JSON list of C-alpha atoms in Angstrom, two decimals:
[
{"chain": "A", "resi": 177, "resn": "UNK", "atom": "CA", "xyz": [18.19, -67.05, 6.12]},
{"chain": "A", "resi": 178, "resn": "UNK", "atom": "CA", "xyz": [17.78, -63.30, 5.82]},
{"chain": "A", "resi": 179, "resn": "UNK", "atom": "CA", "xyz": [14.75, -63.28, 8.11]},
{"chain": "A", "resi": 180, "resn": "UNK", "atom": "CA", "xyz": [16.68, -65.43, 10.62]},
{"chain": "A", "resi": 181, "resn": "UNK", "atom": "CA", "xyz": [19.64, -63.03, 10.46]},
{"chain": "A", "resi": 182, "resn": "UNK", "atom": "CA", "xyz": [17.35, -60.07, 11.13]},
{"chain": "A", "resi": 183, "resn": "UNK", "atom": "CA", "xyz": [15.86, -61.85, 14.16]},
{"chain": "A", "resi": 184, "resn": "UNK", "atom": "CA", "xyz": [19.35, -62.60, 15.51]},
{"chain": "A", "resi": 185, "resn": "UNK", "atom": "CA", "xyz": [20.42, -58.95, 15.05]},
{"chain": "A", "resi": 186, "resn": "UNK", "atom": "CA", "xyz": [17.22, -57.84, 16.79]},
{"chain": "A", "resi": 187, "resn": "UNK", "atom": "CA", "xyz": [17.88, -60.17, 19.73]},
{"chain": "A", "resi": 188, "resn": "UNK", "atom": "CA", "xyz": [21.48, -58.98, 19.98]},
{"chain": "A", "resi": 189, "resn": "UNK", "atom": "CA", "xyz": [20.29, -55.36, 20.03]},
{"chain": "A", "resi": 190, "resn": "UNK", "atom": "CA", "xyz": [17.71, -56.09, 22.75]},
{"chain": "A", "resi": 191, "resn": "UNK", "atom": "CA", "xyz": [20.35, -57.90, 24.84]},
{"chain": "A", "resi": 192, "resn": "UNK", "atom": "CA", "xyz": [22.71, -54.92, 24.48]},
{"chain": "A", "resi": 193, "resn": "UNK", "atom": "CA", "xyz": [20.00, -52.50, 25.58]},
{"chain": "A", "resi": 194, "resn": "UNK", "atom": "CA", "xyz": [19.11, -54.67, 28.58]},
{"chain": "A", "resi": 195, "resn": "UNK", "atom": "CA", "xyz": [22.74, -54.98, 29.69]},
{"chain": "A", "resi": 196, "resn": "UNK", "atom": "CA", "xyz": [23.23, -51.22, 29.27]},
{"chain": "A", "resi": 197, "resn": "UNK", "atom": "CA", "xyz": [20.07, -50.60, 31.29]},
{"chain": "A", "resi": 198, "resn": "UNK", "atom": "CA", "xyz": [21.33, -52.83, 34.11]},
{"chain": "A", "resi": 199, "resn": "UNK", "atom": "CA", "xyz": [24.68, -51.06, 34.20]},
{"chain": "A", "resi": 200, "resn": "UNK", "atom": "CA", "xyz": [22.94, -47.69, 34.32]},
{"chain": "A", "resi": 201, "resn": "UNK", "atom": "CA", "xyz": [20.70, -48.89, 37.14]},
{"chain": "A", "resi": 202, "resn": "UNK", "atom": "CA", "xyz": [23.72, -50.14, 39.10]},
{"chain": "A", "resi": 203, "resn": "UNK", "atom": "CA", "xyz": [25.57, -46.89, 38.56]},
{"chain": "A", "resi": 204, "resn": "UNK", "atom": "CA", "xyz": [22.49, -44.87, 39.55]},
{"chain": "A", "resi": 205, "resn": "UNK", "atom": "CA", "xyz": [21.92, -46.97, 42.68]},
{"chain": "A", "resi": 206, "resn": "UNK", "atom": "CA", "xyz": [25.57, -46.55, 43.70]},
{"chain": "A", "resi": 207, "resn": "UNK", "atom": "CA", "xyz": [25.35, -42.77, 43.17]},
{"chain": "A", "resi": 208, "resn": "UNK", "atom": "CA", "xyz": [22.12, -42.67, 45.19]},
{"chain": "A", "resi": 209, "resn": "UNK", "atom": "CA", "xyz": [23.89, -44.58, 47.98]},
{"chain": "A", "resi": 210, "resn": "UNK", "atom": "CA", "xyz": [26.79, -42.13, 47.99]},
{"chain": "A", "resi": 211, "resn": "UNK", "atom": "CA", "xyz": [24.34, -39.19, 48.10]},
{"chain": "A", "resi": 212, "resn": "UNK", "atom": "CA", "xyz": [22.56, -40.82, 51.06]},
{"chain": "A", "resi": 213, "resn": "UNK", "atom": "CA", "xyz": [25.89, -41.21, 52.87]},
{"chain": "A", "resi": 214, "resn": "UNK", "atom": "CA", "xyz": [26.69, -37.52, 52.36]},
{"chain": "A", "resi": 215, "resn": "UNK", "atom": "CA", "xyz": [23.30, -36.73, 53.88]},
{"chain": "A", "resi": 216, "resn": "UNK", "atom": "CA", "xyz": [23.90, -39.05, 56.87]},
{"chain": "A", "resi": 217, "resn": "UNK", "atom": "CA", "xyz": [27.47, -37.91, 57.51]},
{"chain": "A", "resi": 218, "resn": "UNK", "atom": "CA", "xyz": [26.55, -34.25, 57.28]},
{"chain": "A", "resi": 219, "resn": "UNK", "atom": "CA", "xyz": [29.14, -32.21, 59.16]},
{"chain": "A", "resi": 220, "resn": "UNK", "atom": "CA", "xyz": [30.47, -35.10, 61.24]},
{"chain": "A", "resi": 221, "resn": "UNK", "atom": "CA", "xyz": [34.19, -35.76, 61.38]},
{"chain": "A", "resi": 222, "resn": "UNK", "atom": "CA", "xyz": [35.75, -39.09, 60.43]},
{"chain": "A", "resi": 223, "resn": "UNK", "atom": "CA", "xyz": [38.02, -40.71, 62.98]},
{"chain": "A", "resi": 224, "resn": "UNK", "atom": "CA", "xyz": [40.76, -43.31, 62.63]},
{"chain": "A", "resi": 225, "resn": "UNK", "atom": "CA", "xyz": [39.41, -46.60, 61.19]},
{"chain": "A", "resi": 226, "resn": "UNK", "atom": "CA", "xyz": [39.29, -49.58, 63.54]},
{"chain": "A", "resi": 227, "resn": "UNK", "atom": "CA", "xyz": [39.22, -53.30, 62.79]},
{"chain": "A", "resi": 228, "resn": "UNK", "atom": "CA", "xyz": [36.44, -54.27, 65.21]},
{"chain": "A", "resi": 229, "resn": "UNK", "atom": "CA", "xyz": [33.51, -52.90, 67.18]},
{"chain": "A", "resi": 230, "resn": "UNK", "atom": "CA", "xyz": [31.84, -54.56, 70.16]},
{"chain": "A", "resi": 231, "resn": "UNK", "atom": "CA", "xyz": [28.36, -56.02, 69.67]},
{"chain": "A", "resi": 232, "resn": "UNK", "atom": "CA", "xyz": [27.20, -54.57, 73.00]},
{"chain": "A", "resi": 233, "resn": "UNK", "atom": "CA", "xyz": [27.99, -51.05, 71.70]},
{"chain": "A", "resi": 234, "resn": "UNK", "atom": "CA", "xyz": [25.75, -51.35, 68.63]},
{"chain": "A", "resi": 235, "resn": "UNK", "atom": "CA", "xyz": [22.35, -49.72, 69.11]},
{"chain": "A", "resi": 236, "resn": "UNK", "atom": "CA", "xyz": [21.16, -50.06, 65.53]},
{"chain": "A", "resi": 237, "resn": "UNK", "atom": "CA", "xyz": [22.31, -50.69, 61.99]},
{"chain": "A", "resi": 238, "resn": "UNK", "atom": "CA", "xyz": [21.24, -49.17, 58.72]},
{"chain": "A", "resi": 239, "resn": "UNK", "atom": "CA", "xyz": [21.95, -50.41, 55.22]},
{"chain": "A", "resi": 240, "resn": "UNK", "atom": "CA", "xyz": [22.69, -47.88, 52.50]},
{"chain": "A", "resi": 241, "resn": "UNK", "atom": "CA", "xyz": [21.65, -49.47, 49.19]},
{"chain": "A", "resi": 242, "resn": "UNK", "atom": "CA", "xyz": [24.58, -50.97, 47.27]},
{"chain": "A", "resi": 243, "resn": "UNK", "atom": "CA", "xyz": [27.05, -48.90, 49.28]},
{"chain": "A", "resi": 244, "resn": "UNK", "atom": "CA", "xyz": [27.64, -49.42, 53.00]},
{"chain": "A", "resi": 245, "resn": "UNK", "atom": "CA", "xyz": [26.35, -50.32, 56.45]},
{"chain": "A", "resi": 246, "resn": "UNK", "atom": "CA", "xyz": [26.09, -47.71, 59.20]},
{"chain": "A", "resi": 247, "resn": "UNK", "atom": "CA", "xyz": [26.30, -48.98, 62.79]},
{"chain": "A", "resi": 248, "resn": "UNK", "atom": "CA", "xyz": [25.05, -46.50, 65.41]},
{"chain": "A", "resi": 249, "resn": "UNK", "atom": "CA", "xyz": [26.88, -46.95, 68.71]},
{"chain": "A", "resi": 250, "resn": "UNK", "atom": "CA", "xyz": [25.81, -43.90, 70.71]},
{"chain": "A", "resi": 251, "resn": "UNK", "atom": "CA", "xyz": [24.04, -40.63, 70.33]},
{"chain": "A", "resi": 252, "resn": "UNK", "atom": "CA", "xyz": [25.77, -38.80, 67.51]},
{"chain": "A", "resi": 253, "resn": "UNK", "atom": "CA", "xyz": [28.43, -41.48, 66.89]},
{"chain": "A", "resi": 254, "resn": "UNK", "atom": "CA", "xyz": [28.33, -44.15, 64.25]},
{"chain": "A", "resi": 255, "resn": "UNK", "atom": "CA", "xyz": [30.69, -46.43, 62.36]},
{"chain": "A", "resi": 256, "resn": "UNK", "atom": "CA", "xyz": [30.60, -46.56, 58.58]},
{"chain": "A", "resi": 257, "resn": "UNK", "atom": "CA", "xyz": [31.52, -49.89, 57.04]},
{"chain": "A", "resi": 258, "resn": "UNK", "atom": "CA", "xyz": [32.18, -50.21, 53.33]},
{"chain": "A", "resi": 259, "resn": "UNK", "atom": "CA", "xyz": [32.31, -53.94, 52.57]},
{"chain": "A", "resi": 260, "resn": "UNK", "atom": "CA", "xyz": [35.36, -55.46, 50.90]},
{"chain": "A", "resi": 261, "resn": "UNK", "atom": "CA", "xyz": [33.02, -57.28, 48.53]},
{"chain": "A", "resi": 262, "resn": "UNK", "atom": "CA", "xyz": [29.32, -57.91, 48.03]},
{"chain": "A", "resi": 263, "resn": "UNK", "atom": "CA", "xyz": [28.09, -54.32, 48.39]},
{"chain": "A", "resi": 264, "resn": "UNK", "atom": "CA", "xyz": [25.91, -54.71, 45.30]},
{"chain": "A", "resi": 265, "resn": "UNK", "atom": "CA", "xyz": [23.71, -57.09, 47.36]},
{"chain": "A", "resi": 266, "resn": "UNK", "atom": "CA", "xyz": [23.03, -54.46, 50.04]},
{"chain": "A", "resi": 267, "resn": "UNK", "atom": "CA", "xyz": [19.37, -53.39, 50.15]},
{"chain": "A", "resi": 268, "resn": "UNK", "atom": "CA", "xyz": [17.97, -51.05, 52.79]},
{"chain": "A", "resi": 269, "resn": "UNK", "atom": "CA", "xyz": [15.19, -53.49, 53.70]},
{"chain": "A", "resi": 270, "resn": "UNK", "atom": "CA", "xyz": [17.49, -56.52, 54.13]},
{"chain": "A", "resi": 271, "resn": "UNK", "atom": "CA", "xyz": [18.07, -58.19, 57.47]},
{"chain": "A", "resi": 272, "resn": "UNK", "atom": "CA", "xyz": [21.72, -58.57, 58.54]},
{"chain": "A", "resi": 273, "resn": "UNK", "atom": "CA", "xyz": [22.62, -62.04, 59.84]},
{"chain": "A", "resi": 274, "resn": "UNK", "atom": "CA", "xyz": [25.96, -62.32, 61.61]},
{"chain": "A", "resi": 275, "resn": "UNK", "atom": "CA", "xyz": [27.18, -65.60, 63.07]},
{"chain": "A", "resi": 276, "resn": "UNK", "atom": "CA", "xyz": [30.24, -65.35, 65.24]},
{"chain": "A", "resi": 277, "resn": "UNK", "atom": "CA", "xyz": [31.49, -66.71, 68.54]},
{"chain": "A", "resi": 278, "resn": "UNK", "atom": "CA", "xyz": [33.31, -63.46, 69.25]},
{"chain": "A", "resi": 279, "resn": "UNK", "atom": "CA", "xyz": [31.83, -60.51, 71.17]},
{"chain": "A", "resi": 280, "resn": "UNK", "atom": "CA", "xyz": [32.96, -58.25, 68.34]},
{"chain": "A", "resi": 281, "resn": "UNK", "atom": "CA", "xyz": [32.13, -57.55, 64.73]},
{"chain": "A", "resi": 282, "resn": "UNK", "atom": "CA", "xyz": [35.39, -57.38, 62.78]},
{"chain": "A", "resi": 283, "resn": "UNK", "atom": "CA", "xyz": [36.89, -56.49, 59.43]},
{"chain": "A", "resi": 284, "resn": "UNK", "atom": "CA", "xyz": [36.68, -59.52, 57.12]},
{"chain": "A", "resi": 285, "resn": "UNK", "atom": "CA", "xyz": [33.60, -60.97, 58.84]},
{"chain": "A", "resi": 286, "resn": "UNK", "atom": "CA", "xyz": [31.03, -62.32, 56.37]},
{"chain": "A", "resi": 287, "resn": "UNK", "atom": "CA", "xyz": [27.53, -61.02, 57.02]},
{"chain": "A", "resi": 288, "resn": "UNK", "atom": "CA", "xyz": [24.60, -62.67, 55.26]},
{"chain": "A", "resi": 289, "resn": "UNK", "atom": "CA", "xyz": [21.69, -60.65, 53.91]},
{"chain": "A", "resi": 290, "resn": "UNK", "atom": "CA", "xyz": [18.14, -61.94, 54.23]},
{"chain": "A", "resi": 291, "resn": "UNK", "atom": "CA", "xyz": [14.87, -60.91, 52.60]},
{"chain": "A", "resi": 292, "resn": "UNK", "atom": "CA", "xyz": [12.70, -59.85, 55.57]},
{"chain": "A", "resi": 293, "resn": "UNK", "atom": "CA", "xyz": [9.49, -61.24, 54.10]},
{"chain": "A", "resi": 294, "resn": "UNK", "atom": "CA", "xyz": [10.56, -64.85, 53.71]},
{"chain": "A", "resi": 295, "resn": "UNK", "atom": "CA", "xyz": [13.93, -64.81, 55.51]},
{"chain": "A", "resi": 296, "resn": "UNK", "atom": "CA", "xyz": [15.55, -66.18, 52.35]},
{"chain": "A", "resi": 297, "resn": "UNK", "atom": "CA", "xyz": [19.24, -65.39, 51.85]},
{"chain": "A", "resi": 298, "resn": "UNK", "atom": "CA", "xyz": [19.74, -62.77, 49.14]},
{"chain": "A", "resi": 299, "resn": "UNK", "atom": "CA", "xyz": [23.51, -62.30, 49.35]},
{"chain": "A", "resi": 300, "resn": "UNK", "atom": "CA", "xyz": [26.45, -61.67, 51.61]},
{"chain": "A", "resi": 301, "resn": "UNK", "atom": "CA", "xyz": [29.13, -59.06, 52.24]},
{"chain": "A", "resi": 302, "resn": "UNK", "atom": "CA", "xyz": [32.62, -59.19, 53.73]},
{"chain": "A", "resi": 303, "resn": "UNK", "atom": "CA", "xyz": [32.99, -56.27, 56.11]},
{"chain": "A", "resi": 304, "resn": "UNK", "atom": "CA", "xyz": [35.77, -53.72, 55.73]},
{"chain": "A", "resi": 305, "resn": "UNK", "atom": "CA", "xyz": [37.26, -51.32, 58.27]},
{"chain": "A", "resi": 306, "resn": "UNK", "atom": "CA", "xyz": [34.92, -49.46, 60.62]},
{"chain": "A", "resi": 307, "resn": "UNK", "atom": "CA", "xyz": [35.29, -45.69, 60.27]},
{"chain": "A", "resi": 308, "resn": "UNK", "atom": "CA", "xyz": [33.93, -43.74, 63.27]},
{"chain": "A", "resi": 309, "resn": "UNK", "atom": "CA", "xyz": [32.02, -40.51, 62.69]},
{"chain": "A", "resi": 310, "resn": "UNK", "atom": "CA", "xyz": [31.26, -38.14, 65.55]},
{"chain": "A", "resi": 311, "resn": "UNK", "atom": "CA", "xyz": [28.86, -35.24, 65.72]},
{"chain": "A", "resi": 312, "resn": "UNK", "atom": "CA", "xyz": [30.60, -31.87, 65.93]},
{"chain": "A", "resi": 313, "resn": "UNK", "atom": "CA", "xyz": [31.10, -30.49, 69.42]},
{"chain": "A", "resi": 314, "resn": "UNK", "atom": "CA", "xyz": [29.01, -27.39, 70.15]}
]
């Protein structure tokens, strides 16, 4: 029984270390995402959040790991979207899959995330408000 108790304590300790390691990784990834956003935003100014943006305006999108999605709409202007939920599934190499019958991408829309190698779904996010950022005027 003593040997069994030692094994159980050892397993509990390993599990605790693994869970702590995962939490630290998540926290580190989130901090890295926030640092990347600071780099992207630079000296741009945030505008008033909007509920929707038109698909035809979007030139490109960029995922910031575990943090947000940046939609570029024109030279020097982009919209930052911090999902309502699911941001932990965001990976910079994921493919965004949006299915809608509307010509707009709106707050609350669920966007699926796919692994680009096998096009297997890896998660989903519910979009939040779209915050515009403009480059400073010279």
